[in-house]
XYZ file of C-alpha atoms in Angstrom:
720
model
C -18.277 17.547 3.501
C -21.763 18.619 4.515
C -24.059 15.720 4.073
C -26.228 18.000 1.183
C -29.192 15.859 1.170
C -29.504 14.883 4.567
C -29.784 18.953 5.083
C -32.376 19.485 2.650
C -34.680 16.433 3.808
C -34.103 18.286 7.054
C -34.893 22.084 6.040
C -37.626 20.570 3.827
C -36.293 21.038 0.527
C -36.649 17.846 -0.438
C -37.921 14.769 -0.641
C -37.608 10.720 -1.411
C -39.731 8.281 -2.402
C -40.097 5.158 -0.477
C -37.180 3.745 -2.193
C -35.692 6.192 -2.961
C -36.137 6.345 -7.112
C -37.379 9.764 -6.925
C -36.278 13.329 -5.404
C -38.910 15.640 -5.195
C -38.459 19.283 -5.166
C -40.631 20.232 -2.856
C -40.151 24.486 -3.648
C -40.973 23.793 -6.991
C -43.656 20.635 -6.421
C -41.785 18.515 -9.176
C -41.016 14.967 -9.389
C -38.057 13.764 -11.380
C -35.836 10.170 -11.390
C -33.241 9.620 -9.017
C -31.606 6.770 -10.411
C -28.836 8.014 -12.082
C -26.130 9.110 -10.629
C -26.366 12.205 -12.214
C -29.673 12.918 -10.806
C -27.536 12.918 -7.364
C -25.335 14.852 -8.291
C -27.892 17.552 -9.510
C -29.816 17.221 -6.095
C -26.672 18.146 -4.025
C -26.160 21.569 -6.842
C -29.244 22.628 -5.686
C -29.497 22.122 -2.706
C -25.632 24.202 -2.421
C -27.237 27.251 -4.740
C -29.756 27.165 -1.797
C -27.841 26.764 1.495
C -24.123 27.664 0.314
C -24.894 30.552 -2.003
C -28.234 31.580 -0.342
C -30.013 31.862 -3.386
C -33.456 32.040 -3.086
C -35.009 28.077 -3.924
C -37.886 30.226 -5.795
C -35.186 31.574 -8.451
C -33.913 28.048 -9.632
C -35.426 25.626 -11.964
C -34.126 22.109 -13.224
C -34.816 20.613 -16.856
C -35.172 24.493 -18.634
C -35.997 23.616 -22.517
C -33.069 25.382 -24.550
C -33.701 25.826 -28.087
C -30.484 24.766 -30.076
C -31.468 25.259 -33.742
C -34.418 22.657 -35.080
C -33.290 20.916 -31.710
C -34.964 21.384 -27.807
C -32.335 20.533 -25.325
C -32.800 20.769 -21.009
C -30.125 22.841 -19.092
C -30.286 20.348 -15.685
C -30.052 23.841 -13.529
C -30.441 28.055 -14.460
C -30.708 30.476 -11.427
C -32.207 33.323 -12.251
C -31.785 36.924 -11.433
C -35.840 37.662 -10.556
C -38.243 35.946 -9.201
C -40.144 35.714 -12.149
C -38.013 33.056 -13.489
C -37.151 35.766 -16.452
C -33.673 36.595 -16.674
C -30.592 34.209 -16.266
C -28.100 34.359 -14.350
C -26.224 30.952 -13.946
C -26.405 28.421 -15.584
C -25.141 24.412 -14.330
C -24.556 22.125 -16.250
C -24.055 18.286 -13.765
C -22.273 15.305 -15.266
C -21.793 11.874 -12.764
C -18.570 11.524 -10.885
C -16.615 8.779 -12.740
C -17.067 11.144 -15.881
C -13.708 11.335 -17.986
C -11.728 14.473 -18.194
C -12.472 13.995 -21.889
C -16.377 14.072 -21.524
C -15.895 16.561 -18.585
C -13.840 19.730 -21.224
C -17.205 17.925 -23.963
C -19.232 19.579 -20.912
C -17.696 22.832 -20.644
C -18.680 23.168 -24.326
C -22.251 21.906 -23.903
C -22.617 24.176 -20.828
C -21.551 27.225 -23.085
C -23.872 26.401 -25.859
C -26.620 26.105 -24.028
C -25.667 30.110 -22.891
C -25.588 30.920 -25.645
C -28.466 29.735 -27.221
C -30.722 30.861 -24.282
C -32.633 33.928 -25.289
C -31.405 36.425 -23.079
C -28.010 37.136 -21.248
C -26.549 35.013 -19.081
C -23.869 35.999 -16.245
C -22.518 33.055 -15.343
C -22.057 28.656 -15.768
C -21.273 26.629 -13.834
C -20.196 22.741 -14.831
C -19.778 19.778 -11.998
C -19.697 16.826 -11.284
C -19.405 16.654 -8.291
C -16.081 16.033 -6.919
C -14.177 18.370 -9.606
C -15.678 22.170 -11.022
C -15.694 24.785 -13.418
C -16.487 28.239 -13.613
C -17.518 30.578 -15.799
C -18.233 34.494 -16.543
C -19.537 35.073 -20.021
C -19.964 37.566 -22.311
C -22.337 37.584 -25.110
C -21.557 40.535 -26.633
C -17.728 39.919 -27.046
C -18.370 35.837 -27.090
C -15.607 35.383 -24.609
C -15.470 33.618 -21.178
C -13.408 34.135 -18.241
C -12.463 31.607 -16.121
C -13.378 32.014 -12.605
C -12.233 30.217 -9.146
C -16.044 30.223 -8.026
C -20.113 31.610 -8.652
C -20.410 34.574 -6.426
C -22.634 34.152 -3.843
C -26.660 35.699 -4.080
C -26.194 39.980 -3.828
C -22.225 39.445 -4.627
C -20.846 41.581 -7.100
C -17.227 41.064 -7.475
C -15.502 37.675 -7.052
C -11.793 37.531 -5.652
C -9.126 35.224 -7.726
C -9.071 32.487 -5.266
C -11.666 30.229 -3.067
C -10.090 28.192 -0.699
C -8.772 29.989 2.124
C -7.171 28.848 6.038
C -10.315 28.791 8.944
C -12.363 30.475 6.121
C -15.286 29.552 8.526
C -13.644 32.306 12.200
C -13.700 35.330 8.671
C -16.882 37.320 8.811
C -19.887 37.289 7.031
C -19.900 41.049 5.599
C -23.830 41.240 3.449
C -22.542 41.704 -0.504
C -18.627 40.389 0.254
C -17.681 37.079 -1.802
C -17.849 34.197 0.930
C -14.582 32.101 0.965
C -14.552 28.372 1.675
C -12.545 26.080 3.983
C -11.002 22.717 2.308
C -13.777 20.082 3.064
C -12.924 16.943 4.844
C -14.439 14.225 2.868
C -15.238 10.440 3.010
C -13.192 7.404 1.585
C -14.947 6.388 -1.770
C -15.248 10.095 -3.226
C -11.454 10.591 -2.372
C -10.973 7.152 -4.208
C -12.552 8.593 -7.045
C -11.147 11.471 -6.827
C -7.605 9.654 -6.915
C -8.962 7.641 -9.571
C -10.104 10.453 -12.254
C -7.015 12.380 -11.395
C -4.660 9.636 -12.816
C -6.686 8.695 -15.483
C -6.702 12.099 -16.548
C -2.967 11.991 -16.425
C -2.287 9.197 -18.789
C -6.612 9.041 -20.848
C -4.750 11.241 -23.089
C -1.527 8.909 -23.771
C 1.206 11.113 -23.055
C 2.076 9.549 -20.146
C 1.680 5.940 -19.360
C -0.526 4.651 -15.725
C 2.264 4.118 -14.379
C 3.826 7.237 -15.199
C 0.871 8.472 -14.641
C 0.522 7.269 -11.023
C 4.267 8.209 -9.806
C 3.429 12.230 -10.858
C -0.032 11.968 -9.404
C 1.689 10.475 -6.175
C 3.806 14.185 -6.434
C 1.383 16.156 -6.637
C -0.624 14.577 -3.692
C 2.587 14.992 -2.224
C 2.370 18.736 -2.977
C -1.150 18.958 -1.537
C -0.457 17.993 2.331
C 2.208 19.762 2.327
C 0.446 23.018 1.125
C -2.104 22.780 4.079
C 0.799 22.000 6.211
C 2.285 24.980 5.824
C 1.389 27.123 8.619
C -1.110 30.123 7.755
C -2.974 32.857 9.478
C -7.128 32.812 9.166
C -8.552 34.131 5.679
C -4.708 33.195 4.031
C -5.334 31.479 0.859
C -3.792 28.192 -0.278
C -1.644 27.303 -2.641
C -2.712 23.955 -3.863
C -5.699 25.600 -6.029
C -6.700 27.475 -9.419
C -5.899 31.487 -8.689
C -7.821 32.924 -11.183
C -6.556 36.324 -13.773
C -9.116 39.446 -14.366
C -9.673 40.092 -17.329
C -8.946 43.431 -16.910
C -5.749 41.983 -16.438
C -5.032 40.048 -19.174
C -8.206 40.720 -22.040
C -7.159 36.758 -24.176
C -8.572 34.345 -23.009
C -6.047 32.283 -24.225
C -3.627 34.111 -22.403
C -4.932 34.993 -19.269
C -4.677 30.912 -19.045
C -1.441 30.467 -19.867
C -0.819 33.185 -16.854
C -2.568 31.141 -14.444
C -1.485 27.824 -14.983
C 2.294 29.516 -14.725
C 1.436 30.775 -11.493
C 0.238 27.719 -10.322
C 3.472 25.478 -11.793
C 5.793 27.674 -9.964
C 3.746 27.851 -6.179
C 3.427 23.724 -7.099
C 7.164 23.373 -7.425
C 8.043 25.815 -4.674
C 6.302 23.749 -2.262
C 7.309 20.511 -3.822
C 10.755 21.709 -3.784
C 10.093 23.216 -0.212
C 8.638 19.374 0.594
C 11.523 17.434 -0.282
C 14.378 19.241 0.774
C 12.859 18.673 3.938
C 12.895 14.397 3.049
C 15.323 14.116 -0.031
C 14.320 10.217 -0.089
C 10.441 10.749 -0.374
C 11.434 11.903 -4.316
C 14.842 12.302 -6.353
C 13.170 13.222 -9.826
C 11.583 16.473 -10.585
C 7.572 16.537 -11.694
C 7.372 15.917 -15.169
C 3.916 17.179 -15.569
C 3.238 20.482 -18.066
C 1.416 23.036 -16.350
C -2.361 22.428 -17.812
C -1.671 19.028 -16.922
C -1.013 20.737 -12.845
C -3.801 22.309 -14.122
C -5.760 19.364 -14.294
C -5.419 17.330 -11.171
C -5.829 20.791 -8.683
C -8.800 20.849 -9.960
C -9.549 17.638 -8.469
C -7.772 18.007 -5.302
C -8.098 21.969 -4.864
C -10.917 21.249 -2.104
C -10.431 18.756 -0.450
C -9.043 18.627 3.073
C -6.207 15.000 3.219
C -5.001 16.446 6.210
C -8.031 16.659 8.598
C -9.600 13.413 6.604
C -10.050 10.442 8.909
C -6.824 8.747 9.258
C -8.356 5.133 7.700
C -11.208 6.793 5.449
C -7.470 7.811 3.391
C -5.783 5.156 3.642
C -8.044 3.179 2.812
C -8.513 5.690 -0.020
C -4.898 5.593 -1.609
C -4.540 1.328 -1.133
C -7.608 0.426 -2.995
C -6.589 3.381 -5.739
C -3.137 2.303 -5.394
C -4.218 -1.653 -5.825
C -6.517 -1.132 -7.894
C -3.785 0.766 -10.330
C -0.930 -1.817 -9.310
C -2.720 -5.244 -8.385
C -2.441 -6.676 -12.145
C 2.173 -5.761 -12.836
C 2.468 -5.500 -8.379
C 0.339 -7.703 -7.314
C 2.813 -9.237 -5.380
C 3.547 -6.231 -3.526
C 0.199 -6.366 -1.508
C -0.257 -8.028 1.138
C -4.379 -8.646 1.792
C -5.992 -6.616 4.623
C -7.386 -9.127 7.198
C -3.698 -10.843 7.249
C -1.592 -7.986 8.402
C -4.751 -7.058 10.418
C -4.186 -10.578 12.035
C -0.667 -10.971 12.513
C 0.263 -7.409 13.569
C -2.586 -7.596 16.436
C -1.167 -10.675 17.866
C 2.209 -8.766 18.027
C 3.012 -7.350 21.455
C 3.623 -4.285 19.974
C 4.549 -1.392 21.674
C 5.125 2.446 21.198
C 9.068 1.788 22.021
C 9.296 -1.273 19.958
C 11.306 -0.843 16.694
C 9.647 -3.146 13.932
C 10.910 -3.406 10.065
C 9.225 -4.874 7.439
C 12.367 -6.449 5.608
C 10.589 -5.891 1.608
C 7.404 -3.092 2.393
C 5.918 -3.432 -0.748
C 2.888 -0.640 -0.375
C 3.886 -0.385 3.413
C 0.662 -2.047 5.281
C 2.398 -3.932 7.712
C 4.003 -0.811 8.625
C 0.526 1.245 8.493
C -1.343 -1.732 10.771
C 1.720 -1.171 13.583
C 1.638 2.560 13.252
C -2.599 2.230 13.501
C -1.546 -0.281 16.863
C 0.428 2.585 18.277
C -1.694 5.171 17.572
C -5.200 3.040 18.859
C -2.884 2.469 21.885
C -2.376 6.240 22.451
C -6.364 7.394 22.243
C -7.425 4.970 24.672
C -4.573 6.325 27.520
C -5.159 10.106 26.156
C -9.081 9.626 25.708
C -9.429 13.616 25.392
C -6.426 14.589 23.496
C -9.122 16.692 20.634
C -10.293 18.973 23.709
C -7.141 19.187 26.152
C -3.898 20.860 25.245
C -2.430 18.894 27.438
C -3.437 15.281 26.435
C -2.819 15.919 23.197
C 0.617 16.750 23.333
C 1.095 13.427 24.880
C -0.802 11.430 22.695
C 0.605 13.364 19.321
C 4.165 12.378 21.251
C 3.234 9.165 21.498
C 2.287 7.757 18.333
C 4.419 10.516 16.257
C 7.724 9.747 18.187
C 7.204 5.494 17.385
C 6.432 6.802 13.652
C 9.068 8.758 12.748
C 12.177 7.139 15.331
C 10.640 3.504 15.054
C 9.302 2.525 12.175
C 11.277 0.568 9.409
C 10.840 -0.870 6.292
C 12.454 -1.455 2.829
C 11.451 -2.163 -0.632
C 13.255 -2.952 -3.572
C 11.396 -1.444 -6.396
C 11.899 2.531 -6.680
C 8.167 3.220 -7.506
C 6.448 0.835 -4.915
C 9.303 2.073 -2.454
C 7.976 5.482 -3.257
C 3.885 4.402 -3.063
C 4.702 3.345 0.545
C 6.452 6.777 1.141
C 3.207 8.545 -0.029
C 1.092 6.232 2.303
C 3.017 6.645 4.896
C 2.627 10.629 4.860
C -1.042 10.077 3.574
C -1.180 8.564 7.532
C 0.415 11.724 8.878
C 3.574 10.045 9.099
C 5.860 7.148 9.749
C 7.850 7.883 5.713
C 11.269 8.847 7.048
C 12.954 5.378 7.384
C 10.866 3.775 4.116
C 13.989 2.944 2.348
C 14.492 2.018 -1.712
C 16.990 -1.710 -1.498
C 17.291 -5.129 -1.641
C 15.983 -6.340 1.506
C 18.875 -8.823 1.690
C 21.803 -6.829 0.721
C 24.417 -6.611 4.074
C 23.435 -4.178 6.944
C 27.007 -1.853 6.613
C 25.673 -1.593 2.485
C 22.263 -0.264 3.642
C 23.608 2.654 5.957
C 26.012 3.620 3.388
C 23.521 3.550 0.672
C 20.845 5.620 2.357
C 23.113 7.151 4.821
C 20.599 5.611 7.458
C 21.662 4.008 10.735
C 19.444 2.955 11.977
C 19.224 -0.581 9.952
C 21.624 -2.147 12.419
C 21.307 -5.957 13.017
C 20.577 -7.236 16.322
C 18.287 -3.791 16.857
C 15.098 -4.740 16.054
C 12.340 -5.493 18.070
C 9.479 -7.252 15.766
C 9.879 -7.847 12.115
C 6.655 -8.677 9.635
C 6.830 -9.645 6.568
C 5.255 -11.142 3.013
C 8.726 -11.980 0.893
C 8.669 -12.243 -2.880
C 7.942 -15.784 -3.567
C 9.469 -17.817 -6.288
C 12.215 -15.811 -7.513
C 15.464 -16.928 -6.903
C 19.553 -15.045 -5.571
C 22.055 -16.586 -7.599
C 25.347 -17.094 -6.234
C 26.464 -15.654 -10.327
C 24.220 -12.513 -9.752
C 24.634 -11.763 -5.814
C 27.651 -12.266 -4.550
C 25.954 -11.319 -1.040
C 24.556 -15.359 -1.419
C 27.917 -16.383 0.102
C 27.534 -14.214 3.576
C 24.418 -15.968 4.064
C 24.773 -19.496 6.167
C 21.176 -20.790 4.030
C 23.039 -19.848 1.158
C 25.450 -22.406 1.290
C 25.222 -25.804 2.037
C 23.595 -27.569 4.359
C 26.355 -29.890 6.908
C 25.006 -33.359 6.965
C 26.377 -35.145 10.613
C 26.094 -38.421 8.858
C 28.819 -37.165 5.292
C 31.857 -38.994 5.409
C 34.085 -36.464 3.425
C 32.886 -33.011 3.483
C 31.863 -31.410 -0.354
C 34.651 -29.233 -2.528
C 32.247 -26.307 -2.892
C 30.113 -24.646 -0.045
C 28.539 -22.103 -1.387
C 25.066 -22.861 -3.017
C 24.840 -22.226 -7.150
C 21.621 -20.036 -5.948
C 18.589 -19.909 -3.097
C 14.920 -18.837 -2.761
C 14.647 -15.526 -1.792
C 12.024 -16.280 0.609
C 14.356 -18.427 2.511
C 17.069 -15.796 3.138
C 14.458 -13.515 4.024
C 13.966 -15.539 7.409
C 17.775 -14.803 7.519
C 18.044 -11.435 7.234
C 14.892 -11.249 9.552
C 17.487 -13.299 12.344
C 20.024 -11.056 11.630
C 18.701 -7.547 12.416
C 16.669 -8.932 15.338
C 17.654 -8.333 18.430
C 17.437 -11.217 21.498
C 13.771 -12.265 22.214
C 12.441 -10.179 19.227
C 9.655 -11.639 17.263
C 9.541 -12.511 13.800
C 6.134 -13.065 11.726
C 6.729 -14.065 8.188
C 4.297 -15.823 5.699
C 6.095 -18.925 3.848
C 4.999 -21.548 1.184
C 4.227 -24.620 2.630
C 6.591 -25.823 1.209
C 9.263 -24.459 3.266
C 7.624 -26.231 6.415
C 7.122 -29.887 4.698
C 9.878 -31.140 2.117
C 12.045 -33.301 2.267
C 14.528 -31.471 0.201
C 14.115 -28.234 2.757
C 14.836 -29.817 6.330
C 18.336 -27.596 7.000
C 16.198 -24.665 6.472
C 14.018 -25.819 9.456
C 16.652 -26.981 11.696
C 18.111 -24.016 11.062
C 15.242 -22.446 11.563
C 15.325 -24.750 15.462
C 18.862 -23.354 15.985
C 17.747 -19.469 15.798
C 14.052 -19.054 16.894
C 12.223 -20.478 19.877
C 9.711 -21.543 17.243
C 5.164 -20.399 18.752
C 3.197 -20.998 16.129
C 2.128 -21.749 12.946
C -1.420 -20.597 10.712
C -1.786 -22.343 7.403
C -3.767 -20.199 5.031
C -6.194 -21.198 2.576
C -5.063 -21.740 -1.161
C -7.323 -18.919 -2.248
C -5.212 -16.301 0.150
C -2.897 -15.175 -2.243
C -4.470 -16.045 -6.110
C -6.137 -12.736 -6.010
C -2.505 -10.850 -5.943
C -1.733 -13.258 -8.739
C -0.049 -16.337 -6.758
C -1.607 -19.545 -6.088
C 0.800 -21.037 -3.620
C 0.285 -22.532 -0.779
C 1.111 -21.005 2.418
C 1.359 -19.694 6.281
C 2.551 -17.506 8.583
C 5.027 -18.586 10.903
C 5.978 -16.613 13.983
C 9.394 -17.195 15.609
C 11.100 -15.652 18.450
C 14.921 -15.514 18.245
C 16.745 -17.580 21.350
C 19.256 -15.646 23.772
C 22.601 -16.787 22.075
C 22.956 -18.737 25.435
C 19.313 -20.337 24.030
C 21.119 -21.054 20.810
C 24.545 -22.633 21.622
C 23.345 -24.873 24.434
C 20.492 -26.172 21.353
C 22.935 -26.933 19.147
C 25.993 -28.218 21.263
C 22.829 -30.573 23.189
C 22.525 -31.736 18.837
C 25.866 -31.920 18.077
C 25.877 -34.116 21.421
C 23.335 -36.283 20.254
C 25.184 -36.408 16.555
C 27.659 -37.574 18.535
C 27.029 -40.052 19.973
C 24.632 -42.064 18.123
C 27.587 -42.251 15.400
C 29.208 -43.267 18.001
C 26.332 -46.430 19.724
C 26.265 -47.187 15.887
C 29.913 -47.343 14.840
C 28.674 -45.264 11.681
C 32.227 -44.428 10.190
C 33.964 -47.643 10.861
C 30.748 -49.511 9.235
C 30.736 -46.706 6.526
C 34.560 -47.015 5.961
C 33.836 -51.491 6.046
C 31.225 -51.146 3.503
C 33.499 -48.829 1.116
C 36.109 -51.582 1.108
C 33.477 -54.596 0.278
C 32.516 -52.270 -2.672
C 36.000 -52.070 -3.214
C 37.052 -55.682 -3.026
C 34.253 -57.007 -5.180
C 34.613 -54.675 -7.625
C 37.985 -55.733 -8.419
C 36.975 -59.152 -8.055
C 34.500 -58.382 -10.706
C 37.329 -57.090 -12.722
C 39.569 -59.517 -12.413
C 37.346 -62.284 -13.053
C 36.272 -60.454 -16.489
C 39.519 -60.153 -17.275
C 40.912 -63.342 -17.756
C 37.151 -63.961 -19.203
C 37.954 -62.261 -22.239
C 41.606 -61.773 -22.154
C 41.520 -57.505 -21.757
C 42.874 -55.578 -19.459
C 41.243 -54.745 -15.784
C 40.963 -50.810 -17.786
C 39.194 -52.585 -21.045
C 37.239 -54.937 -18.630
C 35.241 -52.086 -16.596
C 34.806 -50.325 -19.409
C 32.360 -53.796 -20.406
C 28.182 -53.617 -20.621
C 28.856 -56.730 -18.587
C 30.435 -54.673 -15.736
C 29.217 -51.909 -15.914
C 25.244 -52.799 -14.726
C 27.350 -55.769 -12.438
C 28.325 -52.483 -10.767
C 25.148 -50.416 -10.717
C 23.598 -53.103 -9.179
C 26.786 -53.456 -6.498
C 26.588 -49.562 -5.879
C 22.746 -50.127 -5.505
C 22.555 -52.512 -2.866
C 25.107 -50.796 -1.231
C 23.375 -47.422 -1.221
C 19.841 -49.092 0.123
C 22.081 -50.236 2.445
C 23.602 -47.171 3.774
C 20.276 -45.062 3.060
C 18.265 -47.816 5.558
C 21.276 -46.777 8.037
C 21.120 -43.616 7.604
C 17.139 -43.462 8.040
C 17.842 -45.531 11.428
C 20.203 -43.354 13.065
C 17.539 -40.226 11.989
C 14.999 -41.935 13.380
C 16.720 -42.318 16.542
C 17.693 -38.715 16.116
C 14.763 -36.643 15.786
C 13.492 -39.904 19.373
C 16.630 -37.872 21.363
C 15.767 -34.861 20.608
C 12.023 -35.220 21.302
C 13.057 -36.532 24.189
C 16.040 -34.600 25.387
C 16.192 -31.195 24.186
C 13.848 -28.699 26.193
C 10.398 -29.562 25.018
C 8.181 -26.587 24.624
C 4.475 -26.247 22.943
C 3.565 -24.620 19.104
C 0.193 -23.159 18.653
C -0.855 -24.529 15.213
C -4.325 -23.491 13.568
C -5.671 -23.891 9.956
C -7.663 -21.262 8.900
C -10.287 -22.047 5.640
C -12.420 -19.024 5.760
C -10.106 -15.445 5.751
C -13.072 -12.914 4.751
C -12.297 -12.818 1.109
C -12.468 -15.246 -1.600
C -9.863 -15.986 -4.426
C -11.291 -13.321 -6.018
C -10.178 -10.679 -4.125
C -14.231 -10.169 -3.105
C -15.323 -9.756 0.541
C -16.890 -12.580 2.422
C -18.809 -12.837 5.842
C -16.726 -14.804 7.798
C -12.761 -14.628 9.052
C -11.423 -17.432 11.996
C -8.437 -15.257 11.266
C -10.695 -13.208 14.378
C -10.498 -16.028 16.867
C -7.442 -17.032 16.100
C -5.943 -14.328 16.437
C -7.672 -13.977 19.795
C -6.163 -17.351 21.506
C -2.593 -16.843 20.001
C -2.811 -12.821 21.238
C -3.962 -15.529 24.678
C -0.633 -17.867 24.368
C 1.951 -15.836 23.328
C 1.361 -13.285 26.166
C 2.346 -16.497 27.962
C 5.215 -17.246 26.701
């Protein structure tokens, strides 16, 4: 998008004082405030009238007095037909960019009241917030207004029913004929504002809640992107814009608007169905907005070019908007950008790598993986923007990866749709993002989605931040029994096998470790964010043991307590990097452990010692029961029910339990020592990050230790 202020300064139309608090319109020799948001909108609008619409600067006046009964108001801008500035031609009302839809509609009415209060006839009214504009033709004699797609440029008498066409800059400019506009590339901040304004306009009236409004806005953004991708001839109008009906076609103002809305509704529905036919998984339900609401959203988005907007800018804009909306309710679906970038940067992901996030949330890990491959493509084909052959290779390099190698699973349908839209906005990668429980078996996933890409043992990388704190219960999810970590661990020091093997429940993050193992091919990498309890609590030793058997542990990077506080989670966590053993390596490791266990059991006469203690306990219990029986002249059964026996027996069992615990503890220590001596030893990268680029509230900070840690970890992984 043009930087009108910069151009205005260069061409000498305006100047700014040193602290940029005042603006001087040099062609008027007038100085005004430049502090408020609406001041900037007004300055840009004046310059657009000169630069885009070719109106002579001398015919433009600002803050023109308008008598309203006994009050005197000021019209922001008036463009005159004559050099003497006696015949008003266009009245412009400027509002700040963040103006609400209700306030914007009030501004339209205010502009009309000014137009009708002016002593002379005025032809046109333009209301703008900088990110949204409405144009009207005024007829005081008929007390009517006719909405137009644009105001006429200088010297133009007739305005077409639309404003935006494909490749408008290639059309010849003929004096006296309307100039059409192409779509504009805008920056991240403005795009974020447009998304937010459109969203607020949908729910502020109360017909939709914010969550429903987000879904409907998603659908319209999808239509916008699809419209931009449609092949068009030079000068052909876009469908995603307000196309007006002339007053010659329909004299009644209200009927004209209904016809315009109906035509727009039909064009949007056609775009939606055309796009949905190509990918039925993107949106399963229909657009549920009224034609008037669709018109409102189109008004915010019709002028921008999402396709040409910088990928990072539009991605950040969508994520910022999406994050600001979902953060409170769905904070767990968003992994902070700094952590995502750190994880993806250190992993050797290539264009032919198959990548999966088993709980992808808004798609952050997948997007960074895509960006990593796209950056590599740009390095390999640096002239892709100007060289057709290089462009073909550049596009194929990353696009094939996006379409065929990126996979995501998200249990929330709404967040899954948001992830798809996030990927679509980044140009692609949404094809293999599915809505499903990430812990169900591969066959069920493939049957549900008809996507055969989710096969166990086929992925090179799994990068994920699973939801923390939820428990999968056997009574709710039958698949728990299919998980090794859903079963009670086998204790090599147990002398009897527990009758019930399956656990009542297991934390989801533990099961995601195993699901990652299943999805990975041999030698594949798993990078997963886990609560520190899994890595340190004695009760979770069985999980760590299983990890040892399945994976080569590459690295543990500790994150600060505040890492996820802004997202509503205060659990101390770390990023665990693992590499799946080959079947042979894993079996060899397990067998080596079993040999150590067998040897220690034999050397310590463990089984015979436990059996001997059991006999001692039973003998002492029998002796004590007989003693009480004789003393109190009661039966053996009654003797065992006395308080004396129960108290004595509790002490006896505690004494032997201590003996057993001491033996187990000694043997466990011997086991750990033997493992260290006899099993293959390898280095593990360990790091603690105290500062990670943002604080507990999510506010950016200047220090991010993950950058330096990442460089060292990347070197470490390259040596494996």
